Amino acid sequence: MDTTTRRRVDALLRNACARVAREDAELLLTFVLGKPRSWLFAHDDAELDASQAARFETLLARRVQGEPVAYLVGSRGFWTFDLAVTPDTLIPRPETERLVEAALSRLPADTPLRIADLGTGSGAIALALASECPQSMVVATDASEAALAVARGNADAARVANIRFRVGDWYGPLREDRFDLIASNPPYIAGDDEHLQRGDLRFEPVQALTPGGDGLSAIRVLAAGAPRHLLPGGWLLLEHGHDQGDAVRTLLVSAGLVDVATLQDLEHRDRVTLGRWRP
Ligand code: GLN
């Protein structure tokens, strides 16, 4: 590439879109420029200098090799946040916002509640619930210290102070505590699912994607332990795979939860199953 020529945004994007999805090209380009993606609407005649154009080309080449855009730019939008993400954390997905909405619609407003997010990763669910329920206290756990460091950084950056982070597996860090609502997006992909070998999933932490086997072992632990960690009337909400709704409802009912139901994501696939504890 000629290192002295300035490059116009529209020409760069046109070329890039032949190699990657338009959304990806726009996210990488505006990352290089330090602008929000909305800036592009009015600035397609803007110019990049040679070093910006070279940085863009490097990121584009890595994207073409499969690296997730969220890891290349170090962040992903979720709820009202721009969350830092690293290869130590799952990349937050829009379907998990469905779980957040379902949780919020079951929490009485303006009441101090106790909430837990188990396997918080980048902190997505915990930050969303803590920010929407400022009087409540959220406990966010993860087995990965590296993931918790990312989640803590996200809470600090967003000035969300009503979260406590604890390291450990599932209910382990909760000790004897009980909660009004426990949410989790656990690993749920079956160990032999070919999707693990495709797309962004190849680059994400495997322990956040799959517990191995039939994909349900983490959900079995979460269902079985719920009665010991929910307050009377408290809710358990679990994200799961589109073909796991029947199995997860059965696990929640077997654990003794009531009002068990499955909610669908925006693409009308089973995605979140919930139930409550009535001793
Ligand atoms: N929803 C993710 C996917 O199917 C998986 C996340 C998870 O296992 N919790 O790509």
PDB file of N, CA and C in Angstrom, residues 5-40:
ATOM      1  N   THR A   5      -0.602   8.011   0.805  1.00  0.00           N
ATOM      2  CA  THR A   5      -1.950   8.363   0.391  1.00  0.00           C
ATOM      3  C   THR A   5      -2.929   8.270   1.548  1.00  0.00           C
ATOM      4  N   ARG A   6      -3.804   9.250   1.646  1.00  0.00           N
ATOM      5  CA  ARG A   6      -4.894   9.158   2.617  1.00  0.00           C
ATOM      6  C   ARG A   6      -6.019   8.359   1.983  1.00  0.00           C
ATOM      7  N   ARG A   7      -6.768   7.649   2.800  1.00  0.00           N
ATOM      8  CA  ARG A   7      -7.813   6.767   2.268  1.00  0.00           C
ATOM      9  C   ARG A   7      -9.177   7.248   2.708  1.00  0.00           C
ATOM     10  N   ARG A   8     -10.088   7.303   1.782  1.00  0.00           N
ATOM     11  CA  ARG A   8     -11.445   7.712   2.135  1.00  0.00           C
ATOM     12  C   ARG A   8     -12.209   6.563   2.788  1.00  0.00           C
ATOM     13  N   VAL A   9     -13.017   6.916   3.770  1.00  0.00           N
ATOM     14  CA  VAL A   9     -13.812   5.935   4.496  1.00  0.00           C
ATOM     15  C   VAL A   9     -14.695   5.104   3.562  1.00  0.00           C
ATOM     16  N   ASP A  10     -15.376   5.765   2.630  1.00  0.00           N
ATOM     17  CA  ASP A  10     -16.307   5.003   1.785  1.00  0.00           C
ATOM     18  C   ASP A  10     -15.574   3.984   0.914  1.00  0.00           C
ATOM     19  N   ALA A  11     -14.401   4.364   0.405  1.00  0.00           N
ATOM     20  CA  ALA A  11     -13.646   3.431  -0.438  1.00  0.00           C
ATOM     21  C   ALA A  11     -13.113   2.264   0.393  1.00  0.00           C
ATOM     22  N   LEU A  12     -12.617   2.564   1.590  1.00  0.00           N
ATOM     23  CA  LEU A  12     -12.106   1.509   2.458  1.00  0.00           C
ATOM     24  C   LEU A  12     -13.203   0.518   2.826  1.00  0.00           C
ATOM     25  N   LEU A  13     -14.383   1.059   3.159  1.00  0.00           N
ATOM     26  CA  LEU A  13     -15.484   0.181   3.564  1.00  0.00           C
ATOM     27  C   LEU A  13     -15.952  -0.691   2.404  1.00  0.00           C
ATOM     28  N   ARG A  14     -15.989  -0.074   1.194  1.00  0.00           N
ATOM     29  CA  ARG A  14     -16.418  -0.849   0.024  1.00  0.00           C
ATOM     30  C   ARG A  14     -15.506  -2.066  -0.172  1.00  0.00           C
ATOM     31  N   ASN A  15     -14.205  -1.824  -0.100  1.00  0.00           N
ATOM     32  CA  ASN A  15     -13.262  -2.939  -0.256  1.00  0.00           C
ATOM     33  C   ASN A  15     -13.401  -3.956   0.872  1.00  0.00           C
ATOM     34  N   ALA A  16     -13.541  -3.436   2.095  1.00  0.00           N
ATOM     35  CA  ALA A  16     -13.582  -4.333   3.255  1.00  0.00           C
ATOM     36  C   ALA A  16     -14.812  -5.240   3.206  1.00  0.00           C
ATOM     37  N   CYS A  17     -15.920  -4.689   2.700  1.00  0.00           N
ATOM     38  CA  CYS A  17     -17.170  -5.458   2.711  1.00  0.00           C
ATOM     39  C   CYS A  17     -17.145  -6.625   1.734  1.00  0.00           C
ATOM     40  N   ALA A  18     -16.165  -6.625   0.838  1.00  0.00           N
ATOM     41  CA  ALA A  18     -16.006  -7.792  -0.035  1.00  0.00           C
ATOM     42  C   ALA A  18     -15.347  -8.936   0.734  1.00  0.00           C
ATOM     43  N   ARG A  19     -14.767  -8.625   1.902  1.00  0.00           N
ATOM     44  CA  ARG A  19     -14.011  -9.654   2.650  1.00  0.00           C
ATOM     45  C   ARG A  19     -14.676 -10.041   3.965  1.00  0.00           C
ATOM     46  N   VAL A  20     -15.375  -9.106   4.593  1.00  0.00           N
ATOM     47  CA  VAL A  20     -16.037  -9.400   5.879  1.00  0.00           C
ATOM     48  C   VAL A  20     -17.432  -8.782   5.861  1.00  0.00           C
ATOM     49  N   ALA A  21     -18.244  -9.140   6.860  1.00  0.00           N
ATOM     50  CA  ALA A  21     -19.594  -8.562   6.960  1.00  0.00           C
ATOM     51  C   ALA A  21     -19.498  -7.052   7.158  1.00  0.00           C
ATOM     52  N   ARG A  22     -20.484  -6.325   6.631  1.00  0.00           N
ATOM     53  CA  ARG A  22     -20.463  -4.863   6.724  1.00  0.00           C
ATOM     54  C   ARG A  22     -20.365  -4.389   8.181  1.00  0.00           C
ATOM     55  N   GLU A  23     -21.160  -5.011   9.060  1.00  0.00           N
ATOM     56  CA  GLU A  23     -21.138  -4.616  10.470  1.00  0.00           C
ATOM     57  C   GLU A  23     -19.719  -4.751  11.044  1.00  0.00           C
ATOM     58  N   ASP A  24     -19.043  -5.847  10.692  1.00  0.00           N
ATOM     59  CA  ASP A  24     -17.690  -6.078  11.200  1.00  0.00           C
ATOM     60  C   ASP A  24     -16.746  -4.994  10.686  1.00  0.00           C
ATOM     61  N   ALA A  25     -16.845  -4.697   9.382  1.00  0.00           N
ATOM     62  CA  ALA A  25     -15.970  -3.677   8.789  1.00  0.00           C
ATOM     63  C   ALA A  25     -16.188  -2.328   9.475  1.00  0.00           C
ATOM     64  N   GLU A  26     -17.450  -2.001   9.734  1.00  0.00           N
ATOM     65  CA  GLU A  26     -17.749  -0.709  10.368  1.00  0.00           C
ATOM     66  C   GLU A  26     -17.223  -0.657  11.796  1.00  0.00           C
ATOM     67  N   LEU A  27     -17.382  -1.767  12.529  1.00  0.00           N
ATOM     68  CA  LEU A  27     -16.887  -1.790  13.917  1.00  0.00           C
ATOM     69  C   LEU A  27     -15.358  -1.656  13.954  1.00  0.00           C
ATOM     70  N   LEU A  28     -14.673  -2.319  13.043  1.00  0.00           N
ATOM     71  CA  LEU A  28     -13.205  -2.242  13.036  1.00  0.00           C
ATOM     72  C   LEU A  28     -12.734  -0.850  12.621  1.00  0.00           C
ATOM     73  N   LEU A  29     -13.389  -0.286  11.618  1.00  0.00           N
ATOM     74  CA  LEU A  29     -12.971   1.036  11.124  1.00  0.00           C
ATOM     75  C   LEU A  29     -13.195   2.114  12.183  1.00  0.00           C
ATOM     76  N   THR A  30     -14.340   2.094  12.813  1.00  0.00           N
ATOM     77  CA  THR A  30     -14.606   3.143  13.813  1.00  0.00           C
ATOM     78  C   THR A  30     -13.772   2.922  15.072  1.00  0.00           C
ATOM     79  N   PHE A  31     -13.384   1.653  15.332  1.00  0.00           N
ATOM     80  CA  PHE A  31     -12.455   1.391  16.434  1.00  0.00           C
ATOM     81  C   PHE A  31     -11.110   2.070  16.155  1.00  0.00           C
ATOM     82  N   VAL A  32     -10.614   1.913  14.921  1.00  0.00           N
ATOM     83  CA  VAL A  32      -9.334   2.533  14.553  1.00  0.00           C
ATOM     84  C   VAL A  32      -9.422   4.051  14.677  1.00  0.00           C
ATOM     85  N   LEU A  33     -10.579   4.598  14.337  1.00  0.00           N
ATOM     86  CA  LEU A  33     -10.738   6.053  14.360  1.00  0.00           C
ATOM     87  C   LEU A  33     -11.140   6.589  15.730  1.00  0.00           C
ATOM     88  N   GLY A  34     -11.479   5.686  16.650  1.00  0.00           N
ATOM     89  CA  GLY A  34     -11.909   6.129  17.974  1.00  0.00           C
ATOM     90  C   GLY A  34     -13.254   6.837  17.943  1.00  0.00           C
ATOM     91  N   LYS A  35     -14.120   6.404  17.039  1.00  0.00           N
ATOM     92  CA  LYS A  35     -15.455   7.027  16.900  1.00  0.00           C
ATOM     93  C   LYS A  35     -16.538   5.991  17.169  1.00  0.00           C
ATOM     94  N   PRO A  36     -17.732   6.444  17.566  1.00  0.00           N
ATOM     95  CA  PRO A  36     -18.855   5.507  17.640  1.00  0.00           C
ATOM     96  C   PRO A  36     -19.307   5.126  16.233  1.00  0.00           C
ATOM     97  N   ARG A  37     -19.942   3.957  16.122  1.00  0.00           N
ATOM     98  CA  ARG A  37     -20.326   3.490  14.783  1.00  0.00           C
ATOM     99  C   ARG A  37     -21.287   4.472  14.111  1.00  0.00           C
ATOM    100  N   SER A  38     -22.117   5.153  14.888  1.00  0.00           N
ATOM    101  CA  SER A  38     -23.083   6.093  14.321  1.00  0.00           C
ATOM    102  C   SER A  38     -22.400   7.240  13.564  1.00  0.00           C
ATOM    103  N   TRP A  39     -21.136   7.500  13.894  1.00  0.00           N
ATOM    104  CA  TRP A  39     -20.382   8.579  13.243  1.00  0.00           C
ATOM    105  C   TRP A  39     -20.298   8.358  11.731  1.00  0.00           C
ATOM    106  N   LEU A  40     -20.339   7.084  11.317  1.00  0.00           N
ATOM    107  CA  LEU A  40     -20.167   6.785   9.885  1.00  0.00           C
ATOM    108  C   LEU A  40     -21.272   7.369   9.015  1.00  0.00           C
TER     109      LEU A  40
END
